[in-house]
Amino acid sequence: AGLRPFERDVLRKTLEIPRGEVRTYAWVAREIGRPRALRAVGTALGRNPLPVLIPCHRVIRTDGTLGEYSGGGTEAKRAMLRWEGVDPAWLEHLAAAGTRFVGSRGTGVFCMPTCRHVRRVQAANRVPFHDEREAMGAGFRPCATCRPVAATGSGAG
């Protein structure tokens, strides 16, 4: 489809994001070994030739807001996420509060807010965190499944 190697890397990584979960542009950039290429990740996702099959709607801004969607804009992105079981209003609430990660008091693990592991944690046992340094400073360790330390551009982890 005329994609450059970087763009193919971005789209392949995006394919790995599980249904019903989201990751950030920074997470994608870090996962493909280009941690400073956040804007380029966004550009690559905007060139996604198959926006429904390659789930770029599962990639959100590093600040936790939804961002754009090449398959029909923000409202289409909200609808796609809802269809997959994600509550966009909850994500937007977390973003407004500055919450980027959610920890479990029971396991001592922190995750991306939509990680399947944290979704099973009862609300009373959830701990909100603004960044990975705050979570690790509180004695929490990153989830091995969603790899939240790759979610921000701060360089931690």
Backbone as ProteinMPNN parsed JSONL, in Angstrom:
{"seq_chain_A": "AGLRPFERDVLRKTLEIPRGEVRTYAWVAREIGRPRALRAVGTALGRNPLPVLIPCHRVIRTDGTLGEYSGGGTEAKRAMLRWEGVDPAWLEHLAAAGTRFVGSRGTGVFCMPTCRHVRRVQAANRVPFHDEREAMGAGFRPCATCRPVAATGSGAG", "coords_chain_A": {"N_chain_A": [[0.83, -1.197, 0.0], [2.134, 1.117, -0.379], [3.425, 1.964, 1.922], [5.881, 3.179, 4.193], [8.733, 1.622, 5.858], [8.755, 2.387, 8.634], [6.076, 3.152, 9.003], [4.795, 0.713, 8.509], [5.801, -0.724, 10.706], [4.559, 0.661, 12.81], [1.844, 0.124, 12.276], [1.822, -2.685, 12.457], [2.434, -3.014, 15.197], [0.202, -1.789, 16.282], [-1.733, -3.632, 15.611], [-1.367, -5.485, 17.605], [-2.628, -4.569, 19.87], [-4.995, -5.445, 22.19], [-8.476, -6.22, 21.632], [-10.907, -4.066, 22.99], [-9.164, -2.661, 24.566], [-6.914, 0.12, 25.062], [-4.005, 1.916, 23.937], [-1.309, 4.288, 24.103], [-0.019, 6.858, 21.841], [2.638, 7.29, 22.516], [3.243, 4.842, 23.709], [3.139, 3.093, 21.514], [5.228, 4.192, 19.979], [7.434, 3.79, 21.691], [7.393, 1.003, 21.946], [8.107, 0.181, 19.368], [10.675, 0.908, 19.284], [11.261, 3.587, 18.846], [11.123, 5.951, 20.677], [10.803, 8.768, 20.666], [9.236, 9.432, 18.572], [6.522, 10.318, 18.489], [4.724, 12.063, 17.077], [5.171, 11.174, 14.489], [4.185, 8.599, 14.712], [1.454, 9.166, 14.983], [1.009, 10.29, 12.451], [1.551, 8.069, 10.831], [-0.516, 6.377, 11.663], [-2.641, 7.861, 10.733], [-2.384, 7.37, 8.054], [-3.221, 4.831, 7.777], [-4.271, 2.198, 5.851], [-6.359, 0.467, 6.27], [-8.412, 1.125, 8.411], [-10.364, -0.101, 10.095], [-9.723, -2.793, 10.235], [-7.001, -2.736, 10.968], [-6.511, -1.737, 14.001], [-6.456, 1.285, 14.633], [-8.075, 2.915, 16.089], [-7.746, 2.184, 18.666], [-5.635, 3.532, 19.691], [-4.662, 6.174, 21.661], [-4.184, 9.622, 22.692], [-1.221, 10.653, 24.438], [-1.827, 12.093, 26.708], [-4.095, 10.921, 27.528], [-6.483, 11.629, 26.343], [-8.863, 11.04, 23.683], [-8.245, 11.701, 20.944], [-7.794, 11.93, 17.342], [-9.265, 10.046, 14.557], [-8.673, 8.177, 11.766], [-10.605, 6.777, 10.484], [-13.01, 8.148, 10.445], [-13.131, 10.269, 12.286], [-13.335, 11.693, 15.671], [-15.824, 11.043, 16.864], [-16.512, 8.679, 15.536], [-14.432, 7.126, 16.455], [-15.029, 7.011, 19.196], [-17.423, 5.523, 19.001], [-16.474, 3.083, 17.923], [-14.782, 2.226, 20.002], [-16.666, 1.983, 22.094], [-18.215, -0.09, 21.042], [-16.412, -2.132, 21.319], [-16.404, -2.461, 24.009], [-15.188, -0.56, 25.607], [-15.389, 2.274, 27.685], [-15.644, 5.327, 26.541], [-16.257, 7.771, 27.796], [-15.434, 7.37, 30.423], [-12.672, 7.076, 29.995], [-12.14, 9.679, 29.126], [-12.822, 11.068, 31.431], [-10.821, 10.128, 33.191], [-8.597, 11.185, 31.839], [-9.072, 13.937, 32.115], [-8.715, 14.161, 34.846], [-6.071, 13.707, 35.028], [-5.185, 11.138, 35.326], [-3.28, 8.487, 34.349], [-2.636, 5.874, 34.698], [-3.724, 2.879, 36.383], [-3.618, 1.307, 39.459], [-3.558, -1.808, 41.284], [-4.449, -2.479, 44.525], [-4.396, -5.004, 45.629], [-2.626, -6.626, 44.088], [-0.415, -5.048, 43.684], [0.327, -4.085, 41.25], [0.493, -1.891, 38.434], [-1.405, -0.628, 35.689], [-2.316, 0.149, 32.235], [-5.34, 1.992, 31.869], [-7.378, 0.467, 30.574], [-6.516, -2.13, 30.538], [-6.933, -5.643, 30.61], [-6.424, -6.853, 33.042], [-6.6, -4.88, 35.09], [-9.214, -4.14, 34.805], [-10.631, -6.07, 36.097], [-10.317, -5.519, 38.73], [-11.79, -4.517, 41.733], [-13.48, -1.419, 42.297], [-12.872, -0.179, 44.788], [-10.338, -1.092, 45.296], [-8.722, 0.039, 43.446], [-6.095, 2.19, 42.44], [-5.376, 5.398, 41.46], [-2.933, 6.778, 39.229], [-0.736, 9.378, 38.179], [1.551, 9.174, 36.639], [4.167, 6.838, 35.643], [6.335, 7.013, 37.367], [5.239, 7.949, 39.755], [3.612, 5.755, 40.386], [5.533, 3.677, 40.671], [7.03, 4.77, 42.703], [5.249, 4.512, 44.761], [5.458, 1.92, 45.294], [4.39, 0.145, 43.443], [4.479, -2.14, 40.683], [5.074, -2.342, 37.133], [2.619, -3.677, 34.887], [3.062, -6.731, 33.214], [1.704, -7.405, 30.978], [0.285, -5.194, 29.681], [2.343, -3.388, 29.655], [2.875, -0.664, 30.853], [4.945, 1.232, 31.275], [5.856, 1.951, 28.862], [4.073, 3.725, 28.002], [4.181, 6.504, 28.266], [6.002, 9.433, 27.298], [8.131, 9.884, 28.979], [10.465, 8.542, 29.47], [10.987, 6.836, 31.586], [11.561, 3.567, 32.928]], "CA_chain_A": [[0.0, 0.0, 0.0], [3.002, 2.269, -0.454], [3.813, 2.4, 3.266], [7.298, 3.106, 4.528], [8.989, 0.636, 6.922], [8.306, 2.911, 9.927], [4.615, 3.079, 9.028], [4.45, -0.712, 8.665], [6.091, -1.085, 12.105], [3.498, 1.252, 13.632], [0.597, -0.603, 12.038], [1.984, -4.04, 13.033], [2.331, -2.893, 16.656], [-1.196, -1.466, 16.564], [-2.471, -4.899, 15.509], [-1.172, -6.241, 18.847], [-3.437, -4.016, 20.959], [-6.185, -6.3, 22.302], [-9.829, -5.665, 21.511], [-11.402, -3.565, 24.268], [-8.102, -1.974, 25.289], [-6.26, 1.203, 24.331], [-2.629, 2.261, 24.249], [-1.029, 5.661, 23.677], [0.948, 7.071, 20.766], [3.964, 7.093, 23.107], [3.425, 3.403, 23.904], [3.468, 2.525, 20.205], [6.562, 4.672, 19.618], [8.413, 3.12, 22.54], [7.376, -0.43, 21.622], [8.796, -0.081, 18.1], [12.059, 1.357, 19.418], [11.393, 4.989, 18.425], [10.373, 6.62, 21.74], [10.562, 10.203, 20.445], [8.525, 9.584, 17.299], [5.084, 10.356, 18.748], [3.999, 12.688, 15.955], [5.294, 10.279, 13.333], [3.233, 7.51, 14.951], [0.154, 9.702, 14.632], [0.96, 10.415, 10.996], [1.455, 6.71, 10.283], [-1.875, 5.888, 11.915], [-3.502, 8.599, 9.827], [-2.229, 6.782, 6.717], [-3.671, 3.441, 7.878], [-5.143, 1.904, 4.717], [-7.461, -0.397, 6.721], [-8.608, 1.583, 9.785], [-11.186, -0.977, 10.934], [-8.976, -4.037, 10.425], [-5.818, -2.376, 11.751], [-7.303, -0.959, 14.969], [-5.858, 2.546, 15.096], [-8.989, 3.544, 17.054], [-7.289, 1.771, 19.999], [-4.491, 4.363, 20.075], [-5.112, 7.471, 22.168], [-3.106, 10.566, 22.985], [-0.44, 10.378, 25.634], [-2.482, 12.712, 27.857], [-5.28, 10.13, 27.85], [-7.65, 12.005, 25.539], [-9.055, 10.1, 22.576], [-7.56, 12.071, 19.713], [-8.476, 11.764, 16.057], [-9.405, 8.694, 14.003], [-8.696, 8.271, 10.299], [-11.783, 6.081, 9.993], [-14.242, 8.91, 10.589], [-13.081, 11.298, 13.315], [-13.415, 11.343, 17.086], [-17.099, 10.369, 17.179], [-16.397, 7.306, 15.037], [-13.51, 6.451, 17.38], [-15.824, 6.721, 20.394], [-18.356, 4.438, 18.678], [-15.696, 1.842, 17.778], [-14.349, 1.814, 21.341], [-17.862, 1.519, 22.811], [-18.563, -1.38, 20.448], [-15.458, -3.106, 21.853], [-16.549, -2.566, 25.456], [-14.472, 0.511, 26.29], [-16.232, 3.426, 27.988], [-14.882, 6.537, 26.216], [-16.505, 8.826, 28.789], [-14.569, 7.059, 31.554], [-11.311, 7.444, 29.584], [-12.062, 11.131, 29.115], [-12.825, 11.472, 32.843], [-9.467, 9.865, 33.7], [-7.696, 12.159, 31.212], [-9.317, 15.239, 32.746], [-8.173, 14.094, 36.2], [-4.628, 13.475, 34.946], [-4.895, 9.737, 35.645], [-2.801, 7.759, 33.175], [-2.508, 4.462, 35.055], [-4.523, 2.423, 37.512], [-2.967, 0.225, 40.176], [-4.363, -2.71, 42.106], [-3.908, -2.635, 45.883], [-4.223, -6.427, 45.906], [-1.474, -7.233, 43.406], [0.733, -4.14, 43.641], [0.653, -3.893, 39.837], [-0.244, -0.819, 37.779], [-1.72, -0.932, 34.296], [-3.08, 1.084, 31.43], [-6.7, 1.914, 32.425], [-8.258, -0.526, 29.946], [-5.9, -3.465, 30.572], [-7.878, -6.662, 31.099], [-6.136, -7.178, 34.446], [-7.111, -3.845, 35.989], [-10.681, -4.081, 34.695], [-11.203, -7.035, 37.046], [-10.09, -5.024, 40.088], [-12.924, -3.762, 42.261], [-13.219, 0.018, 42.374], [-12.27, 0.176, 46.083], [-8.939, -1.522, 45.299], [-8.007, 0.721, 42.368], [-5.32, 3.361, 42.833], [-5.03, 6.183, 40.273], [-1.583, 7.349, 39.167], [-0.511, 10.354, 37.112], [2.627, 8.689, 35.769], [4.792, 5.605, 36.129], [7.216, 7.314, 38.508], [4.377, 7.996, 40.933], [3.21, 4.375, 40.687], [6.684, 2.923, 41.179], [7.376, 5.38, 43.984], [4.292, 3.992, 45.742], [5.731, 0.491, 45.464], [3.71, -0.671, 42.439], [5.309, -2.544, 39.56], [4.305, -2.302, 35.889], [1.994, -4.888, 34.361], [3.834, -7.362, 32.147], [0.841, -7.576, 29.812], [0.064, -3.93, 28.948], [3.62, -2.675, 29.656], [2.556, 0.77, 30.963], [6.086, 2.147, 31.275], [6.052, 2.385, 27.49], [2.907, 4.533, 27.634], [4.433, 7.946, 28.265], [7.26, 9.806, 26.697], [9.0, 10.405, 30.027], [11.736, 7.832, 29.482], [11.125, 5.922, 32.719], [11.331, 2.166, 32.656]], "C_chain_A": [[0.863, 1.244, 0.0], [3.444, 2.8, 0.894], [5.318, 2.245, 3.448], [7.5, 2.097, 5.665], [8.524, 1.109, 8.302], [6.795, 2.771, 10.051], [4.145, 1.635, 9.195], [4.69, -1.166, 10.099], [4.985, -0.578, 13.029], [2.208, 0.435, 13.488], [0.671, -2.033, 12.581], [1.828, -4.001, 14.552], [0.889, -2.619, 17.048], [-2.065, -2.723, 16.503], [-2.387, -5.718, 16.796], [-2.024, -5.733, 20.011], [-4.726, -4.82, 21.04], [-7.491, -5.532, 22.138], [-10.288, -5.227, 22.909], [-10.351, -2.887, 25.125], [-7.549, -0.853, 24.422], [-4.814, 1.32, 24.8], [-2.409, 3.674, 23.72], [-0.067, 5.695, 22.493], [2.364, 6.81, 21.295], [4.256, 5.616, 23.327], [3.844, 2.757, 22.59], [4.892, 2.915, 19.816], [7.643, 3.934, 20.399], [8.528, 1.654, 22.19], [8.109, -0.749, 20.318], [10.229, 0.455, 18.115], [12.312, 2.784, 18.961], [10.668, 5.889, 19.413], [10.082, 8.101, 21.528], [9.688, 10.477, 19.223], [7.002, 9.624, 17.458], [4.289, 10.943, 17.583], [4.033, 11.791, 14.725], [4.368, 9.069, 13.48], [1.834, 7.976, 14.564], [-0.023, 9.838, 13.129], [0.8, 9.052, 10.341], [0.056, 6.145, 10.488], [-2.879, 6.595, 11.017], [-3.451, 8.075, 8.399], [-2.668, 5.316, 6.687], [-4.638, 3.132, 6.726], [-6.375, 1.075, 5.09], [-7.826, -0.069, 8.163], [-9.516, 0.721, 10.655], [-10.421, -2.264, 11.237], [-7.686, -3.845, 11.206], [-6.329, -1.339, 12.745], [-6.655, 0.311, 15.511], [-6.792, 3.306, 16.036], [-8.603, 3.187, 18.491], [-6.081, 2.57, 20.472], [-5.013, 5.746, 20.441], [-3.902, 8.37, 22.431], [-2.435, 10.224, 24.306], [-1.067, 11.002, 26.873], [-3.772, 11.995, 28.244], [-6.531, 10.518, 27.084], [-7.7, 11.123, 24.285], [-8.277, 10.45, 21.32], [-8.398, 11.775, 18.485], [-8.539, 10.294, 15.642], [-9.567, 8.814, 12.501], [-9.922, 7.595, 9.699], [-13.077, 6.831, 10.226], [-14.265, 9.921, 11.715], [-13.313, 10.767, 14.722], [-14.714, 10.618, 17.439], [-17.089, 8.924, 16.7], [-15.484, 6.492, 15.958], [-14.25, 6.077, 18.667], [-16.749, 5.524, 20.153], [-17.629, 3.097, 18.563], [-15.266, 1.333, 19.157], [-15.527, 1.294, 22.156], [-18.252, 0.12, 22.353], [-17.658, -2.492, 20.991], [-15.523, -3.231, 23.374], [-15.778, -1.546, 26.265], [-15.456, 1.66, 26.514], [-15.436, 4.703, 27.707], [-15.078, 7.659, 27.226], [-15.622, 8.611, 30.016], [-13.121, 7.422, 31.22], [-11.129, 8.96, 29.606], [-12.065, 11.7, 30.534], [-11.43, 11.277, 33.446], [-8.485, 10.899, 33.139], [-7.84, 13.525, 31.87], [-8.733, 15.301, 34.158], [-6.653, 13.9, 36.206], [-4.225, 12.054, 35.275], [-4.503, 9.013, 34.368], [-2.757, 6.251, 33.419], [-3.381, 4.147, 36.249], [-3.806, 1.227, 38.134], [-3.969, -0.609, 40.948], [-3.705, -2.848, 43.471], [-3.6, -4.099, 46.175], [-2.974, -7.036, 45.304], [-0.231, -6.366, 43.437], [1.208, -3.881, 42.224], [-0.129, -2.695, 39.315], [-0.302, -1.077, 36.283], [-2.219, 0.298, 33.56], [-4.526, 0.937, 31.892], [-7.605, 0.848, 31.824], [-7.676, -1.929, 29.93], [-6.881, -4.464, 31.176], [-7.64, -7.001, 32.567], [-6.742, -6.142, 35.396], [-8.637, -3.751, 35.916], [-11.359, -5.044, 35.655], [-11.082, -6.573, 38.496], [-11.306, -4.215, 40.534], [-12.518, -2.308, 42.487], [-12.51, 0.421, 43.669], [-10.788, -0.179, 46.148], [-8.112, -0.884, 44.186], [-7.319, 1.968, 42.9], [-4.95, 4.137, 41.57], [-3.609, 6.739, 40.368], [-1.473, 8.287, 37.978], [0.573, 9.912, 36.146], [3.274, 7.466, 36.394], [5.728, 5.856, 37.308], [6.424, 7.346, 39.812], [3.985, 6.569, 41.353], [4.365, 3.572, 41.289], [7.146, 3.465, 42.522], [6.469, 4.901, 45.11], [4.454, 2.49, 45.936], [5.012, -0.421, 44.486], [4.685, -1.016, 41.319], [4.456, -2.564, 38.288], [3.781, -3.674, 35.474], [2.843, -5.441, 33.213], [3.013, -7.521, 30.872], [0.7, -6.28, 29.017], [1.314, -3.058, 28.899], [3.45, -1.152, 29.75], [3.755, 1.697, 30.959], [6.408, 2.599, 29.869], [4.976, 3.379, 27.077], [3.157, 6.023, 27.586], [5.788, 8.229, 27.659], [8.3, 10.241, 27.71], [10.346, 9.692, 30.099], [11.924, 6.913, 30.663], [10.926, 4.497, 32.237], [12.274, 1.663, 31.65]], "O_chain_A": [[0.384, 2.325, 0.343], [3.803, 3.972, 1.005], [5.937, 1.315, 2.931], [6.545, 1.754, 6.361], [7.96, 0.322, 9.063], [6.29, 2.326, 11.082], [3.202, 1.37, 9.939], [3.883, -1.91, 10.656], [4.531, -1.297, 13.919], [1.566, 0.103, 14.483], [-0.318, -2.539, 13.112], [1.162, -4.861, 15.129], [0.404, -3.159, 18.042], [-3.023, -2.855, 17.265], [-3.25, -6.559, 17.048], [-2.126, -6.407, 21.036], [-5.478, -4.877, 20.067], [-7.584, -4.35, 22.466], [-10.076, -5.941, 23.889], [-10.609, -2.569, 26.286], [-7.697, -0.87, 23.2], [-4.452, 0.888, 25.895], [-3.235, 4.194, 22.97], [0.603, 4.71, 22.183], [3.185, 6.193, 20.617], [5.393, 5.179, 23.152], [4.787, 1.967, 22.553], [5.672, 2.071, 19.375], [8.648, 3.506, 19.83], [9.631, 1.111, 22.139], [8.672, -1.835, 20.178], [10.911, 0.457, 17.09], [13.459, 3.157, 18.713], [9.69, 6.536, 19.04], [9.179, 8.637, 22.17], [9.434, 11.633, 18.886], [6.276, 9.033, 16.658], [3.288, 10.366, 17.16], [3.04, 11.667, 14.008], [3.829, 8.573, 12.49], [1.107, 7.25, 13.886], [-1.089, 9.533, 12.595], [0.011, 8.892, 9.409], [-0.496, 5.507, 9.592], [-3.862, 5.991, 10.588], [-4.374, 8.309, 7.619], [-2.499, 4.64, 5.672], [-5.706, 3.738, 6.637], [-7.326, 0.991, 4.312], [-7.584, -0.88, 9.057], [-9.431, 0.817, 11.88], [-10.464, -2.767, 12.36], [-7.317, -4.696, 12.016], [-6.556, -0.187, 12.375], [-6.344, 0.403, 16.699], [-6.359, 4.24, 16.71], [-9.081, 3.819, 19.433], [-5.557, 2.305, 21.554], [-5.703, 6.4, 19.659], [-2.755, 7.924, 22.395], [-3.027, 9.584, 25.175], [-0.868, 10.5, 27.979], [-4.462, 12.409, 29.177], [-7.54, 9.817, 27.157], [-6.694, 10.536, 23.886], [-7.7, 9.562, 20.692], [-9.57, 11.415, 18.588], [-7.951, 9.422, 16.283], [-10.488, 9.473, 12.018], [-10.243, 7.816, 8.532], [-14.147, 6.223, 10.21], [-15.342, 10.396, 12.074], [-13.465, 9.564, 14.938], [-14.7, 9.677, 18.233], [-17.602, 8.04, 17.386], [-15.736, 5.314, 16.207], [-14.113, 4.96, 19.165], [-16.848, 4.627, 20.99], [-18.123, 2.083, 19.057], [-15.375, 0.14, 19.441], [-15.406, 0.275, 22.836], [-18.578, -0.745, 23.166], [-18.077, -3.643, 21.109], [-14.782, -4.017, 23.964], [-15.718, -1.65, 27.49], [-16.258, 1.978, 25.636], [-14.635, 5.122, 28.543], [-14.147, 8.423, 27.484], [-15.116, 9.577, 30.587], [-12.419, 8.003, 32.047], [-10.097, 9.463, 30.048], [-11.394, 12.694, 30.81], [-10.92, 12.163, 34.131], [-7.645, 11.424, 33.87], [-6.845, 14.193, 32.15], [-8.308, 16.363, 34.613], [-6.025, 13.925, 37.264], [-3.043, 11.782, 35.483], [-5.287, 8.931, 33.423], [-2.83, 5.455, 32.483], [-3.735, 5.031, 37.029], [-3.438, 0.272, 37.449], [-5.084, -0.169, 41.229], [-2.556, -3.276, 43.577], [-2.645, -4.4, 46.892], [-2.326, -7.872, 45.933], [0.879, -6.86, 43.243], [2.359, -3.5, 42.012], [-1.282, -2.492, 39.698], [0.609, -1.655, 35.691], [-2.504, 1.336, 34.157], [-4.916, -0.164, 32.28], [-8.514, 0.367, 32.5], [-8.284, -2.837, 29.362], [-7.576, -4.154, 32.143], [-8.574, -7.399, 33.263], [-7.339, -6.51, 36.408], [-9.275, -3.322, 36.877], [-12.528, -4.863, 35.995], [-11.681, -7.171, 39.39], [-11.789, -3.345, 39.809], [-11.371, -2.009, 42.822], [-11.63, 1.282, 43.642], [-10.057, 0.375, 46.969], [-6.942, -1.223, 44.002], [-7.884, 2.708, 43.705], [-4.278, 3.594, 40.693], [-3.145, 7.118, 41.444], [-2.037, 8.034, 36.913], [0.52, 10.238, 34.96], [2.971, 7.1, 37.53], [5.888, 4.983, 38.162], [6.874, 6.839, 40.839], [4.027, 6.229, 42.536], [4.195, 2.876, 42.29], [7.601, 2.708, 43.38], [6.87, 4.886, 46.274], [3.677, 1.863, 46.656], [5.016, -1.639, 44.667], [5.615, -0.257, 41.045], [3.246, -2.781, 38.359], [4.433, -4.695, 35.692], [3.285, -4.689, 32.344], [3.574, -7.749, 29.8], [0.963, -6.26, 27.815], [1.337, -2.073, 28.162], [3.837, -0.429, 28.831], [3.591, 2.879, 30.658], [7.17, 3.55, 29.695], [4.959, 3.832, 25.932], [2.412, 6.746, 26.925], [6.621, 7.331, 27.532], [9.267, 10.908, 27.342], [11.275, 10.196, 30.731], [12.957, 6.247, 30.74], [10.216, 4.25, 31.262], [12.226, 0.486, 31.293]]}, "name": "protein", "num_of_chains": 1, "seq": "AGLRPFERDVLRKTLEIPRGEVRTYAWVAREIGRPRALRAVGTALGRNPLPVLIPCHRVIRTDGTLGEYSGGGTEAKRAMLRWEGVDPAWLEHLAAAGTRFVGSRGTGVFCMPTCRHVRRVQAANRVPFHDEREAMGAGFRPCATCRPVAATGSGAG"}
